[in-house]
Amino acid sequence: MTLLELRALLPLLLVALTIVVTMLLAGFCRQRRLLFWVYQLGLLAALLSLGGNLDLQASGVEVTPLLRIDAFFGFFAALFILVAMCVGLMAAQYFGRREHLAVPVEECYVLLALCLLGALVLASAQHLAALFIGLELMSVASFALVAYPCGAAPGSDRLQLPSLEAGLKYLVLSSVASAFLLFGMACLYLQSGTLAFTRLSLPVDIPAAGLLPLAGLALLLIGVAFKLALVPFHMWTPDVYQGAPTPFTALIATLSKGALVAVLLRYLLMSDALQSEQIAAVLRVLAMLSILVGNLLALRQDDMKRLLAYSSIAHLGYLLVVFLATGQADSSEFALQAGAFYLLAYSLTTLAAFAMIGTLSGGVGESRDYRLQRYSGLCWREPVLGGCFMLILLSLAGIPLTVGFIGKFYILAAGAQAGLWWLLVVVVLGSALGLYYYLRIILVLLQQDESVRGLRYHSGRWLIYGLTLLLVLLGIYPLPVMQWLPLF
Amino acid sequence: MSLVLLILIPLLGAVLVWLAERWRCGLARGLSLVVLGLEALLLWQVPHEAPAGGLWWLQFQTEWLPVLGISWHFALDGLSALLLWLTLFIGAVSVLASWRDIDQRVGFFYCNLLLSVAGIIGVFLALDLFLFFVFWELMLIPMVLLIAIWGHENRHYAATKFFIFTQASSLLMLVAILGLVFVHYGQTGVMSFDYGDLLRLQLAPLPAFWLMLGFFIAFAVKLPMVALHTWLPDAHTEAPTAGSVLLAAILLKTGAYGLLRFTLPLFPDASAEFAPLAMGLGALGVLYGAKLAFAQHDMKRLVAYTSVSHMGFVLLGIYALNDLALQGAVMQMLAHGLSTAALFIIVGMVYARWHTRDLRELGGLWSLLPRLSGFTLLFALASLGLPGLANFVAEFLILAGAFQRDWPITLVALFGLVGAALYALLLVQRSLWGAAAPQAKTHDCSAREWGILASLALLLLVFGLHPQPVLDMVQRPVATILAERVMPNTGGTDQVVQRESREQLP
């Protein structure tokens, strides 16, 4: 391994170092504040090293056949590191409120950093082995995070049950998905004798080559669809979202899904999987189903977290439009940019939404009440917080002057350029459904309700204000991000 | 620069108004009027004619997102100026009309009102399609809040319905805009959302038809065209008086404006082909709106359905595609704005005194409130198209123009006038005549109310007796819109030259 390769790999190495240091500290010097700062500084260093690597990213460096450090990696890695930093902050505030409950907070930073490392590996993977390593690294850490203890009083573990249940569900279903993934890889390997993305081409003449490669690709897609929670592989999402501690729900919703989106984008761009009409058809059906079913199921949800779970299914469905658009030579470049921007917009908005829920629904050990009624009249009790909530919801709905609109605009533009008109009609239909439940929450926020009183909202305001401000700024002037979007 | 200020002033004013109310009670109302007054002054000092040979009185353009070819491009011509004047006047009227009605969260109310006005002004000025879309969506949010917070009993239902109808249809328009932009990209290799660039586009008939339909549906929902109108009665009925006034008098006009500014010039051939169907739907709207208005017991709902009927005339006029009818359509936009605003304000005044809008419970107003009743009679007559008032001029022009184009459809629409007479007289008979409703304590118009209604009536009368200034103002824009269509579609060169000649910047 040359020095150049080591330098290219520096962000990953720094995150790995953070993992080791936080783990040792968690073992020997249990101070949550110290761990928090070590975690944040380690990630900041990784972010800076990413900035220092811009020249390498521009030319693209292959580090072993497994990883590729290029502009694509640079964009997604920066996004993932920022997301992980935000989640770290949310976790610190979430657990900080109830120090007396003696929740072991320290380990969560180790797990968060592990998740991030997995995501970074996925963002740079150009080989199915790297894909699997990154995926498992991320998944195993997130099982533990979903089931993270959040402070039951001694002797009673009632409050612990939902997150344990969610963790178990996530574990079992994720393992099944991984099995599918592995089997798919085996099939592909059997056919082509390689696991590198570029050489996993489908044979031109499918009937002659047999169904093996196609079946392999289909199994691979099923595995990924499970992790991305696309309909009909979405069943785990609402329960896991609801049961997990709020900061880690945010992690599952943004980082885990984002990393898979990144690796799938790279895979589709490097191989010619989309040349196969069957695969494109499967993706099209997955997209339509996710958009429609996700939005339809969200309509009648009364639980804020379940609602967001279903809406995230729909958002991932919108993203599939971009995947399909990468299949055409003249629109693939723009489609990649559209996907990158949408992922950024989605991550930012979702993080803000979960930061809001985390702040509004009390801390560790308090009741896990995410029902909509809790928020009724928020706009009058807490005008600034309520205003932020409204902006976040408008961004999720994709209304102009929020980053969500620019994201949706990119999706529609990519679809229009690739001529996917029917899919766009479904996107419009899904968005119309989406408006209903986002507006419903806004109307709840605006209710003149005196019954909900005396709720004190805890720390975490500044994170919300910051994220909301960013969300509006990028909605009005997204040019800096647009110029930063990767070209492949 | 004054064009940017025209949008910025109400935006900043909205924030200021909100803060002012926290500082001192009652300040918000006066301040909103001051903001609108400033706007009017600004609009007044803009040169009211185009430099020789040009269409635009004033233009402003600067980069926004050059990567995608999006710019801040505003321009003002006779049509937008006329609608801006209407917007400012109606804005002031709705501030005055809600002077006493609104007693909760006053600052936020006027903030939303001004934001909505700012969005509407943006719609009338924007010449970049992306920018236009942004304003198109932005004017809705404050309006939805106005309905959802200060509306009547069923306000949440109405606000949701209004929001979903308009947003979903406008997303279709966004898809159509993007389709147009990528056709342009395919032909020239340049991404551009600019109106001027997209006008030069040569479209094949089939894509032109589908893209035209995307625009048309968005504007037809807003207009509203019959079959896409079901949001209107709910939204208008449940909104507070000022909201209904804004909705009916200006927001509906943005749909007509969009058809005139975008659908017709961008897709001249597809529009011409589509015209018979659109005219038919317009005529149907005239009859259907009149019939439903006739069947209502709720006074406000009745007035709301008259909007469907009147805007049917606008659709008919626009798609008749000749000078006379288009000028009539613009006149109708103006006249309908004034007369319907007045009727909604009257309904609001009646409701404030009786706490009911049900025509079965009302009656005999004339003996109790002679002044208010006089105005009611006047505006009801305006609504049915009494000669001497602006509505008559408008309907006459539309029908005369449409008759040249397609007489059977015009004949059908003509029966709408009978329907108008029916519902207007029904309104008068049920509310004004008869035995007085048993309600002892009432007071006739206050000076403020009298002033609002009198100014609206005066304008209707002036435009009815002397419509020429308005017609002159829109003559050039209308001629340009038609020039796009009438021009023989032979060589592309003539067309481009013709189009560029009116693109000249001042």
CSV table of N, CA and C in Angstrom, one decimal, chain A residues 334 380 383 390 399-401 405 409 412-413 416-417 421 424 428 431-432 435-436 439 443 446 448 476-479 482, chain B residues 64-68 105 130 133-134 137-138 141 145 148-149 156 160 163-164 167-168 171 174-175 178-179 182 185 193:
chain,number,residue,atom,x,y,z
A,334,PHE,N,-26.7,13.8,-14.9
A,334,PHE,CA,-27.6,14.7,-14.2
A,334,PHE,C,-28.4,13.9,-13.1
A,380,TRP,N,-48.6,28.2,19.0
A,380,TRP,CA,-49.0,29.3,19.9
A,380,TRP,C,-48.2,29.3,21.2
A,383,PRO,N,-43.8,29.7,19.7
A,383,PRO,CA,-43.9,30.2,18.3
A,383,PRO,C,-42.6,29.8,17.4
A,390,MET,N,-43.1,23.8,11.3
A,390,MET,CA,-43.8,24.0,10.1
A,390,MET,C,-42.9,24.0,8.9
A,399,ILE,N,-42.2,22.1,-0.6
A,399,ILE,CA,-42.8,23.4,-0.9
A,399,ILE,C,-41.6,24.3,-1.1
A,400,PRO,N,-41.7,25.2,-2.1
A,400,PRO,CA,-40.6,26.1,-2.4
A,400,PRO,C,-40.0,26.9,-1.2
A,401,LEU,N,-38.8,27.3,-1.4
A,401,LEU,CA,-38.0,28.1,-0.4
A,401,LEU,C,-37.6,27.1,0.7
A,405,PHE,N,-37.9,21.3,-1.6
A,405,PHE,CA,-38.4,21.6,-2.9
A,405,PHE,C,-37.3,21.4,-4.0
A,409,PHE,N,-37.5,19.0,-7.0
A,409,PHE,CA,-37.3,19.6,-8.4
A,409,PHE,C,-36.3,18.8,-9.1
A,412,LEU,N,-37.8,15.4,-10.3
A,412,LEU,CA,-38.7,15.6,-11.4
A,412,LEU,C,-37.9,15.9,-12.7
A,413,ALA,N,-36.8,16.7,-12.5
A,413,ALA,CA,-36.0,17.1,-13.6
A,413,ALA,C,-35.3,15.9,-14.2
A,416,ALA,N,-37.8,13.8,-16.0
A,416,ALA,CA,-38.2,14.4,-17.2
A,416,ALA,C,-37.1,14.2,-18.3
A,417,GLN,N,-35.9,14.4,-17.9
A,417,GLN,CA,-34.8,14.2,-18.9
A,417,GLN,C,-34.7,12.8,-19.4
A,421,TRP,N,-42.1,9.4,-17.9
A,421,TRP,CA,-43.3,10.2,-17.7
A,421,TRP,C,-44.3,9.5,-16.7
A,424,LEU,N,-43.3,9.8,-13.3
A,424,LEU,CA,-43.4,11.2,-12.8
A,424,LEU,C,-44.9,11.4,-12.4
A,428,VAL,N,-46.1,12.7,-8.8
A,428,VAL,CA,-47.0,13.8,-8.5
A,428,VAL,C,-48.2,13.3,-7.6
A,431,SER,N,-47.0,12.8,-4.1
A,431,SER,CA,-46.8,14.1,-3.4
A,431,SER,C,-48.1,14.7,-3.0
A,432,ALA,N,-49.1,14.5,-3.9
A,432,ALA,CA,-50.5,15.1,-3.5
A,432,ALA,C,-51.0,14.4,-2.2
A,435,LEU,N,-49.1,15.7,0.8
A,435,LEU,CA,-49.5,17.0,1.2
A,435,LEU,C,-50.6,16.8,2.3
A,436,TYR,N,-51.4,15.8,2.1
A,436,TYR,CA,-52.5,15.7,3.1
A,436,TYR,C,-52.0,15.5,4.5
A,439,LEU,N,-49.9,18.5,5.9
A,439,LEU,CA,-50.8,19.6,6.3
A,439,LEU,C,-51.6,19.3,7.5
A,443,LEU,N,-51.9,21.6,10.7
A,443,LEU,CA,-53.2,22.0,11.3
A,443,LEU,C,-53.2,21.7,12.8
A,446,LEU,N,-51.4,24.2,14.7
A,446,LEU,CA,-52.1,25.5,14.7
A,446,LEU,C,-53.4,25.5,15.5
A,448,GLN,N,-56.1,25.7,18.4
A,448,GLN,CA,-56.2,26.5,19.6
A,448,GLN,C,-56.5,25.6,20.7
A,476,ILE,N,-33.3,28.6,-0.6
A,476,ILE,CA,-33.3,29.9,-1.3
A,476,ILE,C,-32.1,30.0,-2.2
A,477,TYR,N,-31.0,29.5,-1.7
A,477,TYR,CA,-29.8,29.7,-2.5
A,477,TYR,C,-29.0,28.4,-2.4
A,478,PRO,N,-29.4,27.4,-3.2
A,478,PRO,CA,-28.7,26.1,-3.2
A,478,PRO,C,-27.4,26.0,-4.0
A,479,LEU,N,-27.0,27.2,-4.6
A,479,LEU,CA,-25.9,27.1,-5.6
A,479,LEU,C,-24.7,26.5,-5.0
A,482,MET,N,-25.0,22.9,-5.2
A,482,MET,CA,-25.1,22.4,-6.6
A,482,MET,C,-23.8,22.3,-7.2
B,64,TRP,N,-29.6,33.6,-10.7
B,64,TRP,CA,-30.0,33.0,-9.4
B,64,TRP,C,-29.2,31.7,-9.4
B,65,LEU,N,-29.6,30.7,-10.2
B,65,LEU,CA,-28.9,29.4,-10.2
B,65,LEU,C,-28.4,29.2,-11.6
B,66,PRO,N,-27.3,29.8,-12.0
B,66,PRO,CA,-26.8,29.7,-13.4
B,66,PRO,C,-26.6,28.3,-13.8
B,67,VAL,N,-26.3,27.3,-12.9
B,67,VAL,CA,-26.0,26.0,-13.3
B,67,VAL,C,-27.2,25.4,-14.0
B,68,LEU,N,-28.4,25.8,-13.6
B,68,LEU,CA,-29.6,25.3,-14.2
B,68,LEU,C,-30.3,26.3,-15.2
B,105,ARG,N,-54.8,37.0,17.3
B,105,ARG,CA,-53.5,36.9,16.5
B,105,ARG,C,-53.5,37.8,15.3
B,130,PHE,N,-39.2,28.9,-13.5
B,130,PHE,CA,-38.9,28.4,-12.2
B,130,PHE,C,-39.3,29.4,-11.1
B,133,PHE,N,-43.0,29.5,-10.8
B,133,PHE,CA,-43.5,28.4,-10.0
B,133,PHE,C,-43.3,28.6,-8.5
B,134,VAL,N,-42.2,29.1,-8.2
B,134,VAL,CA,-41.9,29.4,-6.7
B,134,VAL,C,-43.0,30.3,-6.2
B,137,GLU,N,-46.5,28.8,-5.8
B,137,GLU,CA,-46.7,28.0,-4.6
B,137,GLU,C,-46.7,28.8,-3.4
B,138,LEU,N,-45.9,29.9,-3.4
B,138,LEU,CA,-45.7,30.6,-2.2
B,138,LEU,C,-46.9,31.4,-1.8
B,141,ILE,N,-49.4,29.2,0.6
B,141,ILE,CA,-49.2,28.8,2.0
B,141,ILE,C,-49.9,29.8,3.0
B,145,LEU,N,-53.1,29.2,5.5
B,145,LEU,CA,-53.1,29.5,6.9
B,145,LEU,C,-54.2,30.5,7.3
B,148,ALA,N,-57.2,28.3,7.5
B,148,ALA,CA,-57.1,27.3,8.6
B,148,ALA,C,-57.2,27.9,9.9
B,149,ILE,N,-56.7,29.1,10.1
B,149,ILE,CA,-56.7,29.7,11.5
B,149,ILE,C,-57.9,30.5,11.7
B,156,HIS,N,-60.7,23.4,8.5
B,156,HIS,CA,-59.6,22.5,8.3
B,156,HIS,C,-59.8,21.7,7.0
B,160,THR,N,-57.5,22.0,3.7
B,160,THR,CA,-56.8,20.9,3.1
B,160,THR,C,-57.1,20.6,1.7
B,163,PHE,N,-55.5,23.2,-0.5
B,163,PHE,CA,-54.1,23.0,-0.6
B,163,PHE,C,-53.8,21.9,-1.6
B,164,ILE,N,-54.5,20.8,-1.4
B,164,ILE,CA,-54.2,19.6,-2.2
B,164,ILE,C,-54.5,19.8,-3.7
B,167,GLN,N,-51.9,22.4,-5.1
B,167,GLN,CA,-50.5,21.9,-5.1
B,167,GLN,C,-50.4,20.8,-6.1
B,168,ALA,N,-51.3,19.8,-6.1
B,168,ALA,CA,-51.1,18.7,-7.0
B,168,ALA,C,-51.1,19.1,-8.4
B,171,LEU,N,-47.9,20.8,-9.4
B,171,LEU,CA,-46.8,19.8,-9.6
B,171,LEU,C,-46.9,19.3,-11.1
B,174,LEU,N,-45.2,21.8,-13.0
B,174,LEU,CA,-43.8,21.7,-12.8
B,174,LEU,C,-43.2,20.7,-13.8
B,175,VAL,N,-43.9,19.5,-13.8
B,175,VAL,CA,-43.4,18.5,-14.8
B,175,VAL,C,-43.4,19.0,-16.2
B,178,LEU,N,-40.6,21.4,-16.8
B,178,LEU,CA,-39.3,20.6,-17.0
B,178,LEU,C,-39.3,20.0,-18.3
B,179,GLY,N,-40.4,19.4,-18.8
B,179,GLY,CA,-40.5,18.8,-20.1
B,179,GLY,C,-40.1,19.9,-21.2
B,182,PHE,N,-36.4,20.7,-21.0
B,182,PHE,CA,-35.5,19.6,-21.6
B,182,PHE,C,-35.6,19.5,-23.1
B,185,TYR,N,-33.4,22.1,-24.1
B,185,TYR,CA,-32.0,21.6,-23.9
B,185,TYR,C,-31.6,20.7,-25.0
B,193,PHE,N,-34.6,28.4,-18.1
B,193,PHE,CA,-36.0,28.5,-17.7
B,193,PHE,C,-36.6,29.8,-18.1
